[in-house]
Amino acid sequence: MCMPITVRERTPAISLDGDWQFRTDPGDDGEASDWYEPDADWDGGRTVSVPHSWQEIDELRVYTGTAWYRRTFDVDLIDEEERALLAFGAVDFEATVWVNGERVGDHRGGYLPFTVDATDAIVAGENTIVLRVHDPEDITEIPHGKQGAPWYTRVSGPWQRVDLLTVPETHVVDATVTPDLDDDTATVELTVAGEGVDADATVTVEREGTTVATTTVPVKDRTATVTVNVPNADYWTPESPALYDLTVELDAGDTLDTYEDYFGMRSVYFEDGEIYLNGEPLTMRGALDQAFYPDTFYRPADLDTFEREIEAAKELGFNLLRKHIKPAHPEFVELADRMGMLVWEEPANPKVYTERSKELFREQLRGMIQRDFNSPSVIAWSIYNEEWGIGHHDEEEPLWTDDEKQDYLEVLFEETQSWDPTRLICDNSGWAHVATDLNDYHEYFVAPDRVDAWRDRLDEMVANPAGNYGDVRTDPEDAPLLVSEFGTWGLTNVNALEDHYDGAPHWFTHDFLDGMKQPGDVHGKFESSHAADVFDDIDHLANAWQRREFQSVETIIADMRAHDGVSGYVITELTDIEWEFNGILDYLREEKAFHDDFARINAPVMVHLEPTASSVWAGDSIAADLVVANETNESTEFDVTLAVDETETIETVSVDANESVRIEDAITADAPAVETVESIEVTAEASELERTAARSVAVVPDDGPIAADGTKGKPLTVATDQDGLADALAARGYEMVDDDAAADVSLVTDPDDADGTALVIPDADGHLAEIDRFEFTDLPETESWNLCASFVYQDLFDGVDAVPGWAFEGLYPYGYVTDTTDADDVSVGYMEGWLENDGAVVTTRGDIGICTLRVTDAYGDDPVATNVVDRLLATLA
């Protein structure tokens, strides 16, 4: 018999963590061969340390099927009025337990705790426990999250703690606490186990050792409910995580059982599109937390890692972690309760939508809610994520259009509400909603590459929240709007990873990875790429890519924080996970290059700069807006010192609670004289907050086109097939001719029409013509997870960073050259993920130049676009 249990509720009589014997059973013959017997011959076994997943063993990394665990333990004689329970934190996936050769229980489900009653099998003295684990190769119907293809390493076995508990025959199984902040009370619902229970339950609530309330209630039909007053309650918040200790004593003349837990006085609800924590507005500043670890996968090798992670998240300005695609480790949840970190939790998903997958999924969802019901840190549950397990697989009809799936999800949403009416519930995170408390979106835009498309999308989401629903069963106008996934990649420190693993990590060569997800020979890929001509080594590249990661997410975050219609966000993600390097921390939980800057943009009070133009002509004005968002419940006022070149000004900023302000043209200054394109930094320092924002503006010399000899002398003769561009070139000072043969250079969108030296550019919409001499790959023009994993770099301008950032705003390409060779002169390059799809955005091959930057419609107006074309024309001539 298996029973639910939350580990924190009982102190173990014996910890069964540590050394166990282990052996695999590829033919699944062990049960027929009596391997569960204490003296069974386990020839070929080995010793492992539990908690354990067998994928920690190199040669078993891809093993699926059955394996066995065994250990002995000594106990005194169990009192005849006590029960001996074996408690398992989590075993993935199917577990069967024997004690001294007697089968005592079974369980299915890889993420939640269970107990088996071993009382009748345990003897005084030495005992042998045997655990058979079966984790099938085909996991499509069972909840498994992101194990295996196409994501991360599989996890199998007893990956959480194992304990022996002793409890009285009559004992408290569960005590759920529902706080009510309207009248500062807490309702305690008890469930009691035992035969013919006739007892009273005394419920005592304490705060930091002082008794707050105590009351006694009779237990009837193994249940009891009592409401206690908690006068002048200390409310749980991330800033002040106040906890109350709960003690329940069962008494029938003598004390039968003493049960202990804790809870927090905390409420969370939504109204008119806003989230409220304890009646105060809450803006969510969250990170996706998938909780994978380099050597031990679903658990850190050292549980102290959880504490360090929460400390790091708070330091980075996060107030919430979204524990993604599997129930959080219970040790993490307790630390979140005690340290003050909000948690959004969700179950692991199956892959397909079947009756079996729905049954297993519902069991897990219900168990997760039961386990963590008393944890004040948990404020939200997801049911599904992105339709995984409810329409996302292959040819299944999606939730967007499937009436039957929509009906099923609405019922499950209502059922989840009945299990827990105290928290927010998201029906299907990020994709089609049906009935939900949270209208959340997953939006992978990269900035500044697609910043205009992102801002258009943001406005559209706020203006039309119903557009995010497959069928509207709850009010979209009332549900808070969140962007619960977004992010950009920033290459990890490869050498540090290899030092940790003493060589290439095993996941570098997962057989289910390909393309940009495949690390493979990353050093070789770097050396053979055009990036090796720009970056000193792969660490230099990684540092630059990380800075680019921040440039992107800084803008996305600032836009959301300044937008009235957005109630919060969850960035993807807190840490890198194996091949996916989009973390704010890397996979080893070390800081990335932008750590301090991220803390500034994500702090409760944000200070942000937005130049009104990302490039200007020398002598024109540099201007920048100052944007401040205050997501605290108190108004704030402070001074900001703004500076650019030799100009400095001080602005006093006042921001009401939970409001944002934009001070337009907070600083203006004349752009300095420059001889070549240079980046000039604009800064805003809020010394009182210890925060400094910075953005660069590209300043471009405005002295006409460059001649073929590199001087400013006789202008080139140019022919072009673009009428509007011809006028702009003529205004710039070029001598325009109609005959390609008479031109120094032809500027064309279709090189087949050119005769002689030519620079090929996109059409006015940024699109490329087909060219026999070059191969192109188109790039997405709006939202794209792959584009967020891409990287544009340059050595066209010495005065601009190798990562051009905002200097190329409005010019980033809709395609790039993919068949580059060593002979090509690549001055702006492109790559994706683990240094795959290396190519060129600007390159020359013989007498033909290619520029896929969207310069055509910008020439003459945009200073950088103008200078790029001028440079390339001169180079080709």
mmCIF file of C-alpha atoms in Angstrom, residues 288-459:
data_model
loop_
_atom_site.group_PDB
_atom_site.id
_atom_site.type_symbol
_atom_site.label_atom_id
_atom_site.label_comp_id
_atom_site.label_asym_id
_atom_site.label_seq_id
_atom_site.Cartn_x
_atom_site.Cartn_y
_atom_site.Cartn_z
ATOM 1 C CA LEU A 288 12.337 30.109 -15.503
ATOM 2 C CA ASP A 289 14.110 27.550 -13.311
ATOM 3 C CA GLN A 290 14.398 24.088 -14.843
ATOM 4 C CA ALA A 291 16.600 22.771 -12.012
ATOM 5 C CA PHE A 292 18.989 20.575 -13.978
ATOM 6 C CA TYR A 293 22.503 20.096 -12.605
ATOM 7 C CA PRO A 294 25.751 19.175 -14.381
ATOM 8 C CA ASP A 295 26.500 15.834 -12.695
ATOM 9 C CA THR A 296 23.301 14.796 -10.931
ATOM 10 C CA PHE A 297 20.593 16.168 -13.255
ATOM 11 C CA TYR A 298 17.356 16.525 -11.248
ATOM 12 C CA ARG A 299 19.056 17.306 -7.935
ATOM 13 C CA PRO A 300 22.180 19.213 -6.989
ATOM 14 C CA ALA A 301 25.007 17.101 -5.613
ATOM 15 C CA ASP A 302 24.939 19.429 -2.606
ATOM 16 C CA LEU A 303 21.494 20.545 -1.419
ATOM 17 C CA ASP A 304 23.078 23.791 -0.182
ATOM 18 C CA THR A 305 23.054 24.706 -3.874
ATOM 19 C CA PHE A 306 19.347 25.532 -3.540
ATOM 20 C CA GLU A 307 20.134 28.186 -0.936
ATOM 21 C CA ARG A 308 22.858 29.695 -3.121
ATOM 22 C CA GLU A 309 20.495 29.732 -6.115
ATOM 23 C CA ILE A 310 17.790 31.597 -4.218
ATOM 24 C CA GLU A 311 20.353 34.059 -2.851
ATOM 25 C CA ALA A 312 21.654 34.639 -6.396
ATOM 26 C CA ALA A 313 18.125 35.083 -7.762
ATOM 27 C CA LYS A 314 17.295 37.685 -5.115
ATOM 28 C CA GLU A 315 20.586 39.476 -5.775
ATOM 29 C CA LEU A 316 19.626 39.625 -9.456
ATOM 30 C CA GLY A 317 16.301 41.272 -8.584
ATOM 31 C CA PHE A 318 13.972 38.317 -9.081
ATOM 32 C CA ASN A 319 10.974 37.928 -6.805
ATOM 33 C CA LEU A 320 9.728 34.671 -8.395
ATOM 34 C CA LEU A 321 11.063 31.461 -9.900
ATOM 35 C CA ARG A 322 8.896 29.446 -12.270
ATOM 36 C CA LYS A 323 9.823 25.821 -11.561
ATOM 37 C CA HIS A 324 9.465 24.519 -15.075
ATOM 38 C CA ILE A 325 8.002 21.243 -16.328
ATOM 39 C CA LYS A 326 8.344 19.250 -13.118
ATOM 40 C CA PRO A 327 7.363 19.649 -9.457
ATOM 41 C CA ALA A 328 10.039 21.467 -7.496
ATOM 42 C CA HIS A 329 12.339 19.571 -5.182
ATOM 43 C CA PRO A 330 10.763 19.769 -1.678
ATOM 44 C CA GLU A 331 14.009 21.060 -0.159
ATOM 45 C CA PHE A 332 13.894 23.963 -2.608
ATOM 46 C CA VAL A 333 10.278 24.777 -1.749
ATOM 47 C CA GLU A 334 11.041 24.892 1.959
ATOM 48 C CA LEU A 335 14.004 27.208 1.373
ATOM 49 C CA ALA A 336 11.824 29.454 -0.795
ATOM 50 C CA ASP A 337 9.369 29.617 2.110
ATOM 51 C CA ARG A 338 12.097 30.501 4.598
ATOM 52 C CA MET A 339 14.162 32.840 2.393
ATOM 53 C CA GLY A 340 11.346 34.682 0.630
ATOM 54 C CA MET A 341 11.148 33.644 -3.014
ATOM 55 C CA LEU A 342 7.817 33.367 -4.818
ATOM 56 C CA VAL A 343 7.304 30.114 -6.702
ATOM 57 C CA TRP A 344 5.193 29.279 -9.747
ATOM 58 C CA GLU A 345 5.059 25.504 -9.979
ATOM 59 C CA GLU A 346 3.958 23.098 -12.690
ATOM 60 C CA PRO A 347 3.856 19.342 -13.286
ATOM 61 C CA ALA A 348 5.953 17.371 -15.739
ATOM 62 C CA ASN A 349 4.226 16.789 -19.037
ATOM 63 C CA PRO A 350 3.594 13.705 -21.131
ATOM 64 C CA LYS A 351 4.148 13.972 -24.861
ATOM 65 C CA VAL A 352 0.847 12.699 -26.235
ATOM 66 C CA TYR A 353 -2.827 13.176 -25.413
ATOM 67 C CA THR A 354 -4.343 9.811 -24.458
ATOM 68 C CA GLU A 355 -6.549 8.495 -21.693
ATOM 69 C CA ARG A 356 -3.511 7.014 -19.931
ATOM 70 C CA SER A 357 -1.452 10.203 -20.227
ATOM 71 C CA LYS A 358 -4.346 12.267 -18.850
ATOM 72 C CA GLU A 359 -4.772 9.895 -15.904
ATOM 73 C CA LEU A 360 -1.080 9.921 -14.985
ATOM 74 C CA PHE A 361 -0.887 13.680 -15.472
ATOM 75 C CA ARG A 362 -3.892 14.337 -13.237
ATOM 76 C CA GLU A 363 -2.434 12.117 -10.477
ATOM 77 C CA GLN A 364 0.770 14.139 -10.567
ATOM 78 C CA LEU A 365 -0.982 17.517 -10.603
ATOM 79 C CA ARG A 366 -3.122 16.538 -7.633
ATOM 80 C CA GLY A 367 -0.146 15.166 -5.704
ATOM 81 C CA MET A 368 1.960 18.278 -6.332
ATOM 82 C CA ILE A 369 -0.797 20.504 -4.953
ATOM 83 C CA GLN A 370 -1.250 18.262 -1.898
ATOM 84 C CA ARG A 371 2.483 18.224 -1.177
ATOM 85 C CA ASP A 372 3.023 21.975 -1.294
ATOM 86 C CA PHE A 373 -0.383 23.270 -0.179
ATOM 87 C CA ASN A 374 0.981 24.838 3.019
ATOM 88 C CA SER A 375 3.949 26.559 1.359
ATOM 89 C CA PRO A 376 3.337 30.328 1.244
ATOM 90 C CA SER A 377 6.029 30.812 -1.387
ATOM 91 C CA VAL A 378 3.948 28.929 -3.970
ATOM 92 C CA ILE A 379 1.496 31.425 -5.475
ATOM 93 C CA ALA A 380 0.642 29.837 -8.828
ATOM 94 C CA TRP A 381 0.130 26.460 -10.484
ATOM 95 C CA SER A 382 0.390 25.742 -14.172
ATOM 96 C CA ILE A 383 -1.544 22.811 -15.541
ATOM 97 C CA TYR A 384 -0.035 22.367 -19.004
ATOM 98 C CA ASN A 385 2.811 24.173 -20.755
ATOM 99 C CA GLU A 386 2.641 25.074 -24.455
ATOM 100 C CA GLU A 387 0.155 22.267 -25.119
ATOM 101 C CA TRP A 388 2.795 19.618 -24.349
ATOM 102 C CA GLY A 389 0.604 16.580 -23.763
ATOM 103 C CA ILE A 390 -2.571 18.275 -24.933
ATOM 104 C CA GLY A 391 -2.156 18.857 -28.654
ATOM 105 C CA HIS A 392 1.456 19.780 -29.355
ATOM 106 C CA HIS A 393 2.619 16.357 -30.542
ATOM 107 C CA ASP A 394 3.084 15.679 -34.278
ATOM 108 C CA GLU A 395 -0.280 15.472 -36.020
ATOM 109 C CA GLU A 396 -2.532 15.898 -32.969
ATOM 110 C CA GLU A 397 -5.094 18.648 -33.402
ATOM 111 C CA PRO A 398 -3.935 21.627 -31.342
ATOM 112 C CA LEU A 399 -5.768 22.992 -28.357
ATOM 113 C CA TRP A 400 -6.406 26.158 -30.366
ATOM 114 C CA THR A 401 -9.037 24.362 -32.466
ATOM 115 C CA ASP A 402 -9.965 21.137 -30.640
ATOM 116 C CA ASP A 403 -13.309 21.512 -28.831
ATOM 117 C CA GLU A 404 -12.881 18.246 -26.908
ATOM 118 C CA LYS A 405 -9.473 19.271 -25.541
ATOM 119 C CA GLN A 406 -10.838 22.687 -24.636
ATOM 120 C CA ASP A 407 -13.723 21.107 -22.694
ATOM 121 C CA TYR A 408 -11.321 18.745 -20.925
ATOM 122 C CA LEU A 409 -8.974 21.581 -19.950
ATOM 123 C CA GLU A 410 -11.809 23.748 -18.664
ATOM 124 C CA VAL A 411 -12.976 20.889 -16.419
ATOM 125 C CA LEU A 412 -9.424 20.242 -15.190
ATOM 126 C CA PHE A 413 -8.992 23.963 -14.471
ATOM 127 C CA GLU A 414 -12.173 23.970 -12.391
ATOM 128 C CA GLU A 415 -11.101 20.794 -10.631
ATOM 129 C CA THR A 416 -7.727 22.356 -9.822
ATOM 130 C CA GLN A 417 -9.532 25.378 -8.408
ATOM 131 C CA SER A 418 -11.525 23.057 -6.150
ATOM 132 C CA TRP A 419 -8.311 21.404 -4.918
ATOM 133 C CA ASP A 420 -6.738 24.782 -4.211
ATOM 134 C CA PRO A 421 -8.900 27.925 -4.297
ATOM 135 C CA THR A 422 -6.102 29.971 -2.693
ATOM 136 C CA ARG A 423 -3.678 30.296 -5.619
ATOM 137 C CA LEU A 424 -3.550 31.483 -9.214
ATOM 138 C CA ILE A 425 -3.962 28.803 -11.876
ATOM 139 C CA CYS A 426 -2.671 28.936 -15.439
ATOM 140 C CA ASP A 427 -4.353 26.424 -17.728
ATOM 141 C CA ASN A 428 -1.772 26.211 -20.529
ATOM 142 C CA SER A 429 1.266 28.385 -20.097
ATOM 143 C CA GLY A 430 2.251 30.512 -23.042
ATOM 144 C CA TRP A 431 -0.034 29.176 -25.760
ATOM 145 C CA ALA A 432 -3.780 28.798 -26.310
ATOM 146 C CA HIS A 433 -5.740 29.571 -23.179
ATOM 147 C CA VAL A 434 -9.249 28.390 -22.421
ATOM 148 C CA ALA A 435 -9.991 29.023 -18.740
ATOM 149 C CA THR A 436 -7.196 30.692 -16.805
ATOM 150 C CA ASP A 437 -6.304 33.130 -14.040
ATOM 151 C CA LEU A 438 -3.152 34.193 -15.913
ATOM 152 C CA ASN A 439 -3.059 35.237 -19.555
ATOM 153 C CA ASP A 440 0.584 34.470 -20.232
ATOM 154 C CA TYR A 441 2.575 34.548 -23.468
ATOM 155 C CA HIS A 442 5.834 33.004 -24.628
ATOM 156 C CA GLU A 443 7.485 35.521 -26.920
ATOM 157 C CA TYR A 444 11.023 34.997 -28.215
ATOM 158 C CA PHE A 445 12.084 38.259 -29.833
ATOM 159 C CA VAL A 446 15.685 39.410 -30.015
ATOM 160 C CA ALA A 447 16.602 43.079 -29.660
ATOM 161 C CA PRO A 448 17.685 45.291 -31.244
ATOM 162 C CA ASP A 449 17.541 42.912 -34.223
ATOM 163 C CA ARG A 450 13.740 42.703 -34.135
ATOM 164 C CA VAL A 451 12.924 45.438 -31.659
ATOM 165 C CA ASP A 452 10.265 47.117 -33.801
ATOM 166 C CA ALA A 453 8.458 43.817 -34.350
ATOM 167 C CA TRP A 454 8.666 43.126 -30.601
ATOM 168 C CA ARG A 455 7.157 46.485 -29.675
ATOM 169 C CA ASP A 456 4.361 46.029 -32.191
ATOM 170 C CA ARG A 457 3.653 42.610 -30.689
ATOM 171 C CA LEU A 458 3.672 43.989 -27.149
ATOM 172 C CA ASP A 459 1.101 46.625 -28.084
#
